[in-house]
Short mmCIF file of C-alpha atoms in Angstrom, two decimals:
data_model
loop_
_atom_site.label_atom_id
_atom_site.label_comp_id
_atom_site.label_asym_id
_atom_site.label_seq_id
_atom_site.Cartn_x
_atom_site.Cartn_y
_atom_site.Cartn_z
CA UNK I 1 111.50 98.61 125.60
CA UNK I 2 109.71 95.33 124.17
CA UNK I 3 108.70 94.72 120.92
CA UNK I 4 112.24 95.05 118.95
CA UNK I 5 113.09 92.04 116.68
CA UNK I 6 116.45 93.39 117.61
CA UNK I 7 118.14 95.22 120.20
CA UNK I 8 118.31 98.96 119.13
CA UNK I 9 121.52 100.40 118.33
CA UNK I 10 123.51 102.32 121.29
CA UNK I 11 122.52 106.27 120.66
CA UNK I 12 124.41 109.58 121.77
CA UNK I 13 122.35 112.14 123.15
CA UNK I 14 123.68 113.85 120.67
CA UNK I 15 122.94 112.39 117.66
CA UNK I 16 120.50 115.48 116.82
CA UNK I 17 122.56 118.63 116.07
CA UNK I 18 121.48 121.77 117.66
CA UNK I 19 119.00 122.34 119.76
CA UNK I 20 116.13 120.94 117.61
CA UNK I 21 113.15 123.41 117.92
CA UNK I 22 110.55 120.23 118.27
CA UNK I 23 112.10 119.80 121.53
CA UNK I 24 111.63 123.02 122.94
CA UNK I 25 109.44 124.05 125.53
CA UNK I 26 107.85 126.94 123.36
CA UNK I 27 106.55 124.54 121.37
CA UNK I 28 105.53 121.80 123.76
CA UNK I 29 103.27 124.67 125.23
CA UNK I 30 101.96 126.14 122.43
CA UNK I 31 101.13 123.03 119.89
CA UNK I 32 100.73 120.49 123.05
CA UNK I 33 102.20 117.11 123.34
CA UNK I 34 101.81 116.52 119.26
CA UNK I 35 104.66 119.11 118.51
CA UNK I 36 103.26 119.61 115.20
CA UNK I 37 100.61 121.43 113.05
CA UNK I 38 97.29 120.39 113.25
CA UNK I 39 97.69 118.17 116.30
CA UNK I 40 95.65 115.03 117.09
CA UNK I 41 93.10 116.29 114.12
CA UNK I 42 95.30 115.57 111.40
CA UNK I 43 96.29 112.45 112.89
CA UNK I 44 92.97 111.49 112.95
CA UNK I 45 92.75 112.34 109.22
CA UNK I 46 96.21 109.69 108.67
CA UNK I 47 94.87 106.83 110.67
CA UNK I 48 91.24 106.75 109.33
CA UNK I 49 92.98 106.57 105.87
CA UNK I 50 95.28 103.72 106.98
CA UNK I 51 92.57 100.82 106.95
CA UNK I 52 93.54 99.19 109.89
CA UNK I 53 91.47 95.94 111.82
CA UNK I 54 92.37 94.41 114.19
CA UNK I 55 96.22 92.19 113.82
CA UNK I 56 97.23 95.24 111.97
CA UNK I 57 100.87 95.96 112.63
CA UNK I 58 101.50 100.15 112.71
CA UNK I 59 105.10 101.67 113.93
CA UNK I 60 104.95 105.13 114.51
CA UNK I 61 108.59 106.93 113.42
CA UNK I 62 109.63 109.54 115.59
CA UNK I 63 106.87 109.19 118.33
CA UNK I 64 108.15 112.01 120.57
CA UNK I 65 105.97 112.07 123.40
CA UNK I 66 103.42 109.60 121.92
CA UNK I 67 100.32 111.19 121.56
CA UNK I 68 99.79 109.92 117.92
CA UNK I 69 100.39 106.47 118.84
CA UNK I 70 98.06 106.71 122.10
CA UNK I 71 95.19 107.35 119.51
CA UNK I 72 96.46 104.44 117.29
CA UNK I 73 96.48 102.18 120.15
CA UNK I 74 92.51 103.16 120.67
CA UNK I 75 92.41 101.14 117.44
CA UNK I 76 90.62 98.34 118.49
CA UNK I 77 93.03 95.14 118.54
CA UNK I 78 95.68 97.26 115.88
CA UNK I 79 99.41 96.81 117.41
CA UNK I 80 101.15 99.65 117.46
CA UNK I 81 104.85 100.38 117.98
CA UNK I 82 106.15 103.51 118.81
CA UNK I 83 109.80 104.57 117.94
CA UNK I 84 112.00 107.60 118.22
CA UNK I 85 115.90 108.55 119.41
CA UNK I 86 115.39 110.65 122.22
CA UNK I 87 115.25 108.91 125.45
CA UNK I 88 113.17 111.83 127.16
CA UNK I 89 111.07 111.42 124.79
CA UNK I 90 110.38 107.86 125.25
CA UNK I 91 110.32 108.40 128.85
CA UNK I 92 107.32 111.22 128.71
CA UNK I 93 105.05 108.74 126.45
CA UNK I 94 105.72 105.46 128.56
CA UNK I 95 104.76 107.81 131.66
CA UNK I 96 101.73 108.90 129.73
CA UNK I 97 100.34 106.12 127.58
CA UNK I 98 102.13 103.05 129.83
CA UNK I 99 100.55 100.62 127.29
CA UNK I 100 102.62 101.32 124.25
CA UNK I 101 104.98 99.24 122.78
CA UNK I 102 107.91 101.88 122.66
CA UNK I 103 111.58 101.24 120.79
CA UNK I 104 114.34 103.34 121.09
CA UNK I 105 115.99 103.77 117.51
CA UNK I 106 116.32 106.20 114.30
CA UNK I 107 114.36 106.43 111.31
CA UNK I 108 117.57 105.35 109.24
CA UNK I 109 117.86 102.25 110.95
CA UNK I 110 114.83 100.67 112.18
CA UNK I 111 114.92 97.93 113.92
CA UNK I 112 112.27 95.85 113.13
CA UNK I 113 111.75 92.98 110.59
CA UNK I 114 111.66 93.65 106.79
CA UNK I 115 107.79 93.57 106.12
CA UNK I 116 106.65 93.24 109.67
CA UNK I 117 104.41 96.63 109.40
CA UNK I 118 100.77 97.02 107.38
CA UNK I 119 101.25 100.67 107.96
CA UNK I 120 103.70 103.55 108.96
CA UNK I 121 103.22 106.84 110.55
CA UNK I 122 105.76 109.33 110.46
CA UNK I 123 104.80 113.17 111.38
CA UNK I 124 106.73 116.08 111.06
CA UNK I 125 110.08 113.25 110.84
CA UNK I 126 111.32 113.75 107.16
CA UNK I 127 112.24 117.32 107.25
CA UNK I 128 114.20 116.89 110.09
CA UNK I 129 116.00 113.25 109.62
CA UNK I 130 119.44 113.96 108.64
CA UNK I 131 119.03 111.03 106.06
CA UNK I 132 116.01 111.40 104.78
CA UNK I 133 116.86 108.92 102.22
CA UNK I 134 118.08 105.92 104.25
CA UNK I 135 114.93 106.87 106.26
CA UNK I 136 112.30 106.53 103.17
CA UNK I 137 114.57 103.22 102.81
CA UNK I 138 113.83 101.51 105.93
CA UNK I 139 110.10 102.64 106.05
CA UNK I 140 110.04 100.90 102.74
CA UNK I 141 112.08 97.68 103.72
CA UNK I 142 109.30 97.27 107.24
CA UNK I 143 106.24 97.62 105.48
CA UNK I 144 104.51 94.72 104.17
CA UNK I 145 103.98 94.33 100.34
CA UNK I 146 100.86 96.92 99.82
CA UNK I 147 101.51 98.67 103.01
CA UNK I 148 100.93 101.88 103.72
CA UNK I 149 103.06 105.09 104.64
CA UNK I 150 101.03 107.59 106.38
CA UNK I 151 103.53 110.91 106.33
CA UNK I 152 102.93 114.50 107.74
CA UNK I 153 105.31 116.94 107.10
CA UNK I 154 106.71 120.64 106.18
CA UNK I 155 107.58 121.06 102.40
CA UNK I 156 109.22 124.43 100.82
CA UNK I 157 106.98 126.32 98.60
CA UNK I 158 108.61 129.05 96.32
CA UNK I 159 110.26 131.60 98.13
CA UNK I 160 110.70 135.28 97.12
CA UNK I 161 113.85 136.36 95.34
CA UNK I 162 116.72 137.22 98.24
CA UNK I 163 114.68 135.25 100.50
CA UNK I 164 116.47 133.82 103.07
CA UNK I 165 116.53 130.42 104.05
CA UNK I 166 113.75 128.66 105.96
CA UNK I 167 115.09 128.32 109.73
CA UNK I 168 113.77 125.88 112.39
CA UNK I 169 111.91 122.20 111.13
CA UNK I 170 111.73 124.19 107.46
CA UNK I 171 115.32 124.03 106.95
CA UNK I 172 115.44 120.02 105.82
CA UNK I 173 112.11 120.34 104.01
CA UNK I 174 111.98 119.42 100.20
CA UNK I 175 109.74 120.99 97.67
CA UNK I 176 107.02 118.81 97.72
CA UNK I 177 107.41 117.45 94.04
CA UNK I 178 111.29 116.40 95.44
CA UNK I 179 109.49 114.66 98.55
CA UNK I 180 107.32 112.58 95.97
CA UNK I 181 109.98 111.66 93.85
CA UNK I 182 111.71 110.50 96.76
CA UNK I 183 108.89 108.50 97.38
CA UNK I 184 108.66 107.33 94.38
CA UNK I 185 112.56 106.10 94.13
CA UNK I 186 111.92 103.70 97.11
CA UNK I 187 108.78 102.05 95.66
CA UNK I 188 106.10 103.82 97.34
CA UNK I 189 103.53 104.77 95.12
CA UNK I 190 101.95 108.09 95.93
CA UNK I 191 97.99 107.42 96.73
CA UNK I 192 97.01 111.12 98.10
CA UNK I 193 98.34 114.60 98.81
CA UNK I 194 96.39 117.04 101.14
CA UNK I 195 97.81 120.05 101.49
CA UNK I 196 96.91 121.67 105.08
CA UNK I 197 99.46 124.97 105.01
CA UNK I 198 96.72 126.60 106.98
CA UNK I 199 97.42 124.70 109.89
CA UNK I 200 101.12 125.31 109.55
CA UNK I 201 100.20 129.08 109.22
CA UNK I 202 98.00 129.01 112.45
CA UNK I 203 100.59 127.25 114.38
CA UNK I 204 103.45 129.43 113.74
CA UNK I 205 100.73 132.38 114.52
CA UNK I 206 100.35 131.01 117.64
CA UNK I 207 104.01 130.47 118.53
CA UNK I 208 104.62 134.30 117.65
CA UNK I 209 101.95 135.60 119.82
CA UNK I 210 104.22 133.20 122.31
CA UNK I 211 106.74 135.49 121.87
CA UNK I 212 109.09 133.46 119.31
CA UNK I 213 109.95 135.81 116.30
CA UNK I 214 108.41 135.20 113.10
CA UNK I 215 112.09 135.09 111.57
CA UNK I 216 112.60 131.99 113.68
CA UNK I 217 110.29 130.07 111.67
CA UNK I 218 110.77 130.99 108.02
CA UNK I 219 107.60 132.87 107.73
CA UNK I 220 106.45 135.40 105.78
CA UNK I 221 108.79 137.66 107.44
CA UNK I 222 112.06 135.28 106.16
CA UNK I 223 110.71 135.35 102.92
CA UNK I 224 110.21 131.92 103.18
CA UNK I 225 106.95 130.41 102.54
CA UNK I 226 106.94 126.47 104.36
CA UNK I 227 103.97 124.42 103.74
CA UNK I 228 102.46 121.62 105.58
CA UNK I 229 100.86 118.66 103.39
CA UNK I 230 99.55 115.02 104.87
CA UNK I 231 101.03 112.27 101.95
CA UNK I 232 99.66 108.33 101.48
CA UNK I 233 101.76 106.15 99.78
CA UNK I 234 101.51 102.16 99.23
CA UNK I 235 104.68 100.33 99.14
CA UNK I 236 104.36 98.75 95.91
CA UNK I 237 104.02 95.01 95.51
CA UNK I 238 107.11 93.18 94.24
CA UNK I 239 106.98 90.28 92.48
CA UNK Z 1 95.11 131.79 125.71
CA UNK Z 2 98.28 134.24 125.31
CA UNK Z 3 99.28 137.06 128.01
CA UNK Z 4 100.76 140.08 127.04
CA UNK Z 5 101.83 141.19 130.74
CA UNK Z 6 105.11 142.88 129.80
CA UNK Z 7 102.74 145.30 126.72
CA UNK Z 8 100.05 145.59 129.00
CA UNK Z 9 102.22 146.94 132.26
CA UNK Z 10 102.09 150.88 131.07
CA UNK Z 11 98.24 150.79 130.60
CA UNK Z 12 97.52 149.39 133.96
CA UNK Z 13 96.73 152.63 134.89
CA UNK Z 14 94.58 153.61 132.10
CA UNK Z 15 90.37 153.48 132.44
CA UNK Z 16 87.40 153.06 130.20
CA UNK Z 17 86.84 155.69 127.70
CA UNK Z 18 82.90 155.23 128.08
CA UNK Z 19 82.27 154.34 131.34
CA UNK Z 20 85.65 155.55 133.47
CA UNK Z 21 86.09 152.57 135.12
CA UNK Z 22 89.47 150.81 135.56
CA UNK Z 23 90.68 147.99 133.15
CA UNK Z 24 91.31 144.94 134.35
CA UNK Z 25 92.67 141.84 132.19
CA UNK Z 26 89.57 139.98 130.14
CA UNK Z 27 89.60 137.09 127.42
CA UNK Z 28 89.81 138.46 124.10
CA UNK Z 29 89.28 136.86 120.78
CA UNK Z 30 91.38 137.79 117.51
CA UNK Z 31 90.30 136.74 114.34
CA UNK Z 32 92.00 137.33 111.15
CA UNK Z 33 90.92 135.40 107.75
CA UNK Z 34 88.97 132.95 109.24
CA UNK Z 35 91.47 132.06 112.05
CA UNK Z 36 90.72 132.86 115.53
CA UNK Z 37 93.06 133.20 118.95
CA UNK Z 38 92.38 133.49 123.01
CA UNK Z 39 94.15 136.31 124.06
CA UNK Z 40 94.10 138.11 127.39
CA UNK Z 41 93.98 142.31 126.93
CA UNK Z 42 92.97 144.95 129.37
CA UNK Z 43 89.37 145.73 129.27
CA UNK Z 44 86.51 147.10 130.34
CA UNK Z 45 84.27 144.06 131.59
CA UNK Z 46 81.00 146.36 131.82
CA UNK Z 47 81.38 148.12 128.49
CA UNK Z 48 82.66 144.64 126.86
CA UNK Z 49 85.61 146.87 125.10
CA UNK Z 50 89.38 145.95 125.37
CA UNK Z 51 92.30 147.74 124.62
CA UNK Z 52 94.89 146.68 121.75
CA UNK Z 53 97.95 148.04 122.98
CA UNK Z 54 100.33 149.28 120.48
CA UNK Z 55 103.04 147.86 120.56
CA UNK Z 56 100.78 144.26 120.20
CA UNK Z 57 99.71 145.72 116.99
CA UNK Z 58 102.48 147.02 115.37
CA UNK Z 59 104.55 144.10 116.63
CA UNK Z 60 103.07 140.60 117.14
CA UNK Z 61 99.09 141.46 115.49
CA UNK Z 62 101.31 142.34 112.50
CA UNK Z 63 103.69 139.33 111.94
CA UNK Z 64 100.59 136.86 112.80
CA UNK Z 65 98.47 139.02 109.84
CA UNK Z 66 101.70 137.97 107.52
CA UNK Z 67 101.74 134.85 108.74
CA UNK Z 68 97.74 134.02 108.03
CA UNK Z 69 98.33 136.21 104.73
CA UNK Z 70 100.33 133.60 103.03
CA UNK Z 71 102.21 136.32 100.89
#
């Protein structure tokens, strides 16, 4: 680990209950070292709305096996440091991008300097962070006045009446008006919404034809309907 | 791509309709509104035909249609 203004705090393997589906083989095979809808494409789409030169400062929240923050670190001269709780995790991305800056810590308590970052990048984090607040808090308190929070993530849509509720990474997602409000309460101002469902849809297609039943995800055949939507916010400037 | 080798195992007898020769696994593409997947079905490489077993259709095909649907 290098990069920490301070030492991360110690972390029980256990500090995710469950067996989270993001860590599950199933979906390591079927949506590739991203974990998430739309892969490296919507990433893409984040950075190239992020602004960053080079001496930017970028921490990517809940890295996994860092594949979004390999393709940050392209960036010409833009530092990037990657951070998420799960030491196999951190493991698979320093064996696979050796050049990252990795930290080992939680969204809720990051442990970096208050507005240390020009830009965050959290993917597919929110929905399941069992805090989301306290999360949306610290991303707030380590960007920079007029920094920018690059967020990917599931948000419930309207669900039929009796439906039952959304199972796997749908189960902490917010309607998306709640997510922005949440936003909104920690003084990030909402700058663009893109909603990109689609690629939630084709994802979960391809983990049923994987064999994982469509129940599993709160599809269609829950009666749940998840969404997937790309969000960037600016921290607002404080006198 | 996806297999299906557990649908596929009580066709593996089965031949081509138009030609009579055996069926043997080949890439297959399914679309459905716009989105496409690999798949691997038994086929008929000289006729370019493949078989969508049952099961697959009624099962899997169908949940992936709701899926894409959006309903």
């Amino acid at each position: 680990m290098t990069g920490a203004q301070q030492p991360a705090p110690h972390l029980p393997d256990a500090h995710l209950p469950g067996a989270p589906f993001f860590r599950s083989q199933l979906l390591r095979e079927v949506a590739g070292n991203t974990l998430r809808p739309g892969g490296l494409a919507l990433t893409r789409r984040l950075l190239g709305r992020l602004g960053l030169t080079p001496g930017s400062r970028l921490l990517d929240v809940g890295c996994g096996p860092g594949a979004s923050a390999a393709l940050a670190a392209e960036m010409p001269g833009v530092a990037v440091t990657a951070l998420d709780p799960c030491p196999d995790f951190l493991a698979q991305a320093r064996a696979a991008h050796p050049g990252i800056r990795l930290v080992r810590g939680r969204a809720e308590a990051l442990p970096l300097a208050s507005g240390s970052q020009d830009a965050v990048l959290c993917e597919c984090v929110l929905s399941v962070t069992a805090n989301r607040a306290a999360a949306l808090a610290e991303m707030a308190r380590v960007l920079m006045p007029q920094g920018l929070l690059a967020l990917a993530d599931l948000h419930a849509r309207a669900a039929a009446e009796g439906a039952s509720r959304a199972a796997g990474c749908a189960a902490g997602a917010l309607p998306l008006d709640a997510l922005l409000a949440e936003l909104a309460a920690h003084a990030l101002v909402v700058m663009a919404v893109e909603d990109h469902s689609r690629a939630l849809a084709e994802l979960a297609a391809r983990l049923i034809f994987a064999g994982l039943p469509s129940r599993a995800l709160g599809g269609p055949c829950s009666g749940s309907r998840p969404g997937y939507a790309l969000v960037l916010a600016r921290k607002e400037a404080r006198p | 791509m996806q297999r299906f080798p557990e649908l596929a195992a009580p066709y593996a007898d089965w031949v081509c309709a138009d030609c009579g020769g055996p069926l043997v696994p080949c890439l297959a593409r399914a679309a459905y509104m716009g989105s496409g997947f690999d798949i691997e079905l038994l086929g008929c490489p000289q006729c370019r035909s493949a078989l969508v077993y049952e099961d697959l259709a009624e099962g899997k095909m169908r949940e992936v249609e709701l899926v894409l649907e959006d309903k």
